[in-house]
């Protein structure tokens, strides 16, 4: 079965990288990493471009006009279908 890992982020690209590296290092290979970002700058977008080019298991969504709670709720709905 596929395992889904959900990560929300807001203006903390350094912590996102730590979480993302941990998710990517899992030994179970059939997984998908879903990241939703409501940051107000583009630093996370820039960093994510590198990861997206390296690993097709990563799905990244930049959420314009979301609040932190909206971002979290959207991710939960995305993960549970």
Coordinates of N, CA, C and O in Angstrom, one line a residue:
X1 N 0.8 -1.2 0.0 CA 0.0 0.0 0.0 C 0.9 1.3 0.0 O 2.0 1.3 0.5
X2 N 0.3 2.3 -0.6 CA 1.0 3.6 -0.6 C 0.8 4.3 0.7 O -0.2 4.4 1.3
X3 N 1.9 4.9 1.2 CA 1.9 5.7 2.4 C 2.0 7.2 2.0 O 2.8 7.5 1.2
X4 N 1.1 8.0 2.6 CA 1.1 9.4 2.3 C 1.7 10.1 3.5 O 1.3 9.9 4.6
X5 N 2.7 11.0 3.2 CA 3.2 11.9 4.2 C 2.8 13.3 3.9 O 3.1 13.8 2.8
X6 N 2.2 14.0 4.8 CA 1.7 15.4 4.6 C 2.6 16.3 5.4 O 2.8 16.1 6.6
X7 N 3.0 17.4 4.8 CA 3.8 18.4 5.4 C 3.2 19.8 5.1 O 3.0 20.1 3.9
X8 N 2.9 20.6 6.1 CA 2.5 22.0 5.9 C 3.7 22.9 6.2 O 4.5 22.5 7.1
X9 N 3.8 24.0 5.5 CA 4.9 24.9 5.8 C 4.4 26.4 5.7 O 3.5 26.7 4.9
X10 N 5.1 27.2 6.4 CA 4.8 28.7 6.4 C 6.1 29.4 6.8 O 6.4 29.4 8.0
X11 N 6.8 30.0 5.8 CA 8.0 30.8 6.1 C 9.0 30.2 6.9 O 9.7 30.9 7.6
X12 N 9.2 28.9 6.8 CA 10.3 28.2 7.5 C 10.9 27.2 6.6 O 10.9 26.0 6.9
X13 N 11.6 27.6 5.5 CA 12.1 26.7 4.6 C 13.2 25.8 5.2 O 13.4 24.6 4.7
X14 N 13.9 26.3 6.2 CA 15.0 25.4 6.8 C 14.4 24.2 7.5 O 14.9 23.1 7.4
X15 N 13.2 24.4 8.1 CA 12.6 23.3 8.8 C 11.9 22.4 7.8 O 11.8 21.2 8.0
X16 N 11.4 22.9 6.8 CA 10.8 22.1 5.7 C 11.8 21.2 5.1 O 11.6 20.0 4.9
X17 N 13.0 21.7 4.9 CA 14.1 20.8 4.3 C 14.4 19.7 5.3 O 14.6 18.6 4.8
X18 N 14.4 19.9 6.6 CA 14.7 18.9 7.6 C 13.6 17.8 7.5 O 13.9 16.6 7.4
X19 N 12.3 18.2 7.5 CA 11.2 17.3 7.4 C 11.2 16.5 6.1 O 11.0 15.3 6.0
X20 N 11.5 17.2 5.0 CA 11.5 16.6 3.7 C 12.6 15.6 3.5 O 12.4 14.5 3.0
X21 N 13.8 15.9 4.0 CA 14.9 15.0 4.0 C 14.6 13.7 4.8 O 14.9 12.6 4.4
X22 N 13.9 13.9 5.9 CA 13.6 12.8 6.7 C 12.5 11.9 6.0 O 12.7 10.7 6.0
X23 N 11.6 12.5 5.4 CA 10.5 11.7 4.6 C 11.2 11.0 3.5 O 10.9 9.8 3.2
X24 N 12.1 11.6 2.8 CA 12.7 11.0 1.6 C 13.6 9.9 2.0 O 13.9 9.0 1.2
X25 N 14.1 9.9 3.2 CA 15.1 8.9 3.7 C 14.4 7.6 4.2 O 15.1 6.6 4.6
X26 N 13.1 7.6 4.2 CA 12.4 6.4 4.7 C 12.7 5.2 3.8 O 12.9 5.3 2.6
X27 N 12.8 4.0 4.4 CA 13.2 2.8 3.7 C 12.0 2.3 2.9 O 12.2 1.6 1.9
X28 N 10.8 2.6 3.3 CA 9.6 2.1 2.6 C 9.5 3.0 1.4 O 9.4 4.2 1.5
X29 N 9.5 2.4 0.2 CA 9.7 3.2 -1.0 C 8.3 3.6 -1.7 O 8.3 4.6 -2.4
X30 N 7.2 2.9 -1.3 CA 6.0 3.3 -2.0 C 5.3 4.3 -1.2 O 4.3 4.1 -0.4
X31 N 5.8 5.6 -1.3 CA 5.2 6.7 -0.6 C 5.1 7.9 -1.4 O 5.7 8.0 -2.5
X32 N 4.2 8.8 -1.0 CA 4.0 10.1 -1.7 C 4.1 11.1 -0.6 O 3.6 11.0 0.5
X33 N 4.9 12.2 -0.9 CA 5.1 13.3 0.0 C 4.3 14.5 -0.5 O 4.6 15.0 -1.6
X34 N 3.3 14.9 0.3 CA 2.5 16.1 -0.2 C 2.8 17.3 0.7 O 2.7 17.2 1.9
X35 N 3.2 18.3 0.1 CA 3.6 19.6 0.8 C 2.7 20.7 0.4 O 2.5 20.9 -0.8
X36 N 2.1 21.4 1.3 CA 1.3 22.5 1.1 C 1.9 23.7 1.8 O 2.3 23.7 2.9
X37 N 2.0 24.8 1.1 CA 2.8 26.0 1.5 C 2.0 27.2 1.4 O 1.5 27.6 0.3
X38 N 1.8 27.9 2.5 CA 1.1 29.2 2.5 C 2.0 30.3 2.9 O 1.6 31.4 3.4
X39 N 3.3 30.2 2.6 CA 4.3 31.2 2.9 C 4.0 32.5 2.1 O 3.4 32.5 1.0
X40 N 4.5 33.6 2.7 CA 4.3 34.9 2.0 C 5.4 35.3 1.1 O 5.3 36.3 0.4
X41 N 6.5 34.5 1.1 CA 7.6 34.9 0.2 C 7.8 33.7 -0.8 O 7.1 32.7 -0.7
X42 N 8.8 33.8 -1.6 CA 9.1 32.7 -2.6 C 10.3 31.9 -2.3 O 10.7 31.1 -3.1
X43 N 10.8 32.0 -1.1 CA 12.0 31.2 -0.8 C 11.7 29.7 -0.8 O 12.5 28.9 -1.3
X44 N 10.6 29.3 -0.2 CA 10.2 27.9 -0.2 C 10.0 27.4 -1.6 O 10.4 26.3 -2.0
X45 N 9.3 28.2 -2.5 CA 9.1 27.8 -3.8 C 10.5 27.5 -4.5 O 10.6 26.5 -5.2
X46 N 11.4 28.4 -4.3 CA 12.7 28.2 -4.9 C 13.4 26.9 -4.5 O 13.9 26.1 -5.3
X47 N 13.3 26.7 -3.2 CA 14.0 25.5 -2.6 C 13.2 24.2 -3.2 O 13.9 23.2 -3.5
X48 N 11.9 24.3 -3.2 CA 11.1 23.1 -3.7 C 11.4 22.7 -5.1 O 11.3 21.6 -5.5
X49 N 11.8 23.7 -5.9 CA 12.1 23.3 -7.3 C 13.2 22.3 -7.4 O 13.2 21.4 -8.2
X50 N 14.2 22.4 -6.6 CA 15.3 21.4 -6.5 C 14.8 20.0 -6.2 O 15.2 19.0 -6.8
X51 N 14.0 20.0 -5.1 CA 13.5 18.7 -4.6 C 12.5 18.1 -5.7 O 12.5 16.9 -5.9
X52 N 11.7 18.9 -6.3 CA 10.7 18.4 -7.3 C 11.5 17.8 -8.5 O 11.0 16.8 -9.0
X53 N 12.6 18.3 -8.8 CA 13.4 17.8 -10.0 C 14.1 16.5 -9.6 O 14.3 15.7 -10.5
X54 N 14.3 16.3 -8.3 CA 15.0 15.1 -7.9 C 14.1 13.9 -7.6 O 14.5 12.7 -7.7
X55 N 12.9 14.1 -7.1 CA 12.1 13.0 -6.6 C 10.6 13.2 -7.0 O 10.0 14.1 -6.6
X56 N 10.2 12.3 -7.8 CA 8.8 12.3 -8.4 C 7.7 12.0 -7.4 O 6.6 12.1 -7.6
X57 N 8.1 11.5 -6.2 CA 7.2 11.2 -5.2 C 6.6 12.4 -4.5 O 5.6 12.3 -3.7
X58 N 7.2 13.6 -4.7 CA 6.9 14.8 -4.0 C 5.8 15.6 -4.8 O 6.0 15.8 -6.0
X59 N 4.8 16.0 -4.2 CA 3.8 16.8 -4.8 C 3.8 18.1 -3.9 O 3.6 18.1 -2.7
X60 N 3.9 19.3 -4.6 CA 4.0 20.6 -3.9 C 2.9 21.5 -4.4 O 2.6 21.6 -5.6
X61 N 2.2 22.1 -3.4 CA 1.1 23.0 -3.7 C 1.3 24.3 -3.0 O 1.4 24.4 -1.7
X62 N 1.5 25.4 -3.7 CA 1.6 26.7 -3.2 C 0.2 27.3 -3.0 O -0.6 27.3 -4.0
X63 N -0.2 27.6 -1.8 CA -1.6 28.0 -1.5 C -1.6 29.5 -1.3 O -1.2 30.1 -0.2
X64 N -2.0 30.3 -2.3 CA -2.2 31.7 -2.2 C -3.4 32.0 -1.3 O -4.4 31.4 -1.4
X65 N -3.3 33.0 -0.5 CA -4.5 33.5 0.3 C -5.0 32.5 1.3 O -6.2 32.6 1.7
X66 N -4.2 31.6 1.7 CA -4.6 30.6 2.8 C -4.0 31.1 4.1 O -3.0 31.8 4.1
X67 N -4.7 30.8 5.2 CA -4.2 31.0 6.5 C -3.6 29.6 6.9 O -3.8 28.6 6.3
X68 N -2.9 29.6 8.1 CA -2.4 28.4 8.5 C -3.4 27.3 8.7 O -3.2 26.1 8.3
X69 N -4.5 27.6 9.3 CA -5.6 26.6 9.5 C -6.1 26.1 8.1 O -6.4 24.9 7.9
X70 N -6.4 27.0 7.2 CA -6.9 26.7 5.9 C -5.9 25.7 5.2 O -6.3 24.7 4.6
X71 N -4.6 26.0 5.3 CA -3.5 25.2 4.8 C -3.6 23.7 5.3 O -3.5 22.8 4.6
X72 N -3.7 23.6 6.6 CA -3.8 22.3 7.3 C -5.0 21.6 6.9 O -4.9 20.4 6.6
X73 N -6.2 22.2 6.9 CA -7.4 21.5 6.5 C -7.4 21.1 5.1 O -7.8 20.0 4.8
X74 N -6.8 21.9 4.2 CA -6.7 21.5 2.8 C -5.8 20.2 2.7 O -6.2 19.3 2.0
X75 N -4.7 20.2 3.4 CA -3.9 19.0 3.4 C -4.6 17.8 3.9 O -4.5 16.7 3.3
X76 N -5.2 17.9 5.0 CA -6.0 16.7 5.5 C -7.0 16.2 4.5 O -7.1 15.0 4.3
X77 N -7.7 17.1 3.9 CA -8.7 16.7 2.9 C -8.1 16.0 1.7 O -8.6 15.1 1.2
X78 N -6.9 16.5 1.3 CA -6.2 16.0 0.2 C -5.7 14.6 0.5 O -5.8 13.6 -0.3
X79 N -5.2 14.4 1.8 CA -4.7 13.0 2.2 C -5.8 12.0 2.3 O -5.6 10.8 2.0
X80 N -7.0 12.4 2.8 CA -8.0 11.4 3.1 C -8.9 11.2 1.9 O -9.7 10.3 1.9
X81 N -8.8 12.1 0.9 CA -9.6 12.0 -0.3 C -10.9 12.5 -0.1 O -11.9 12.4 -0.5

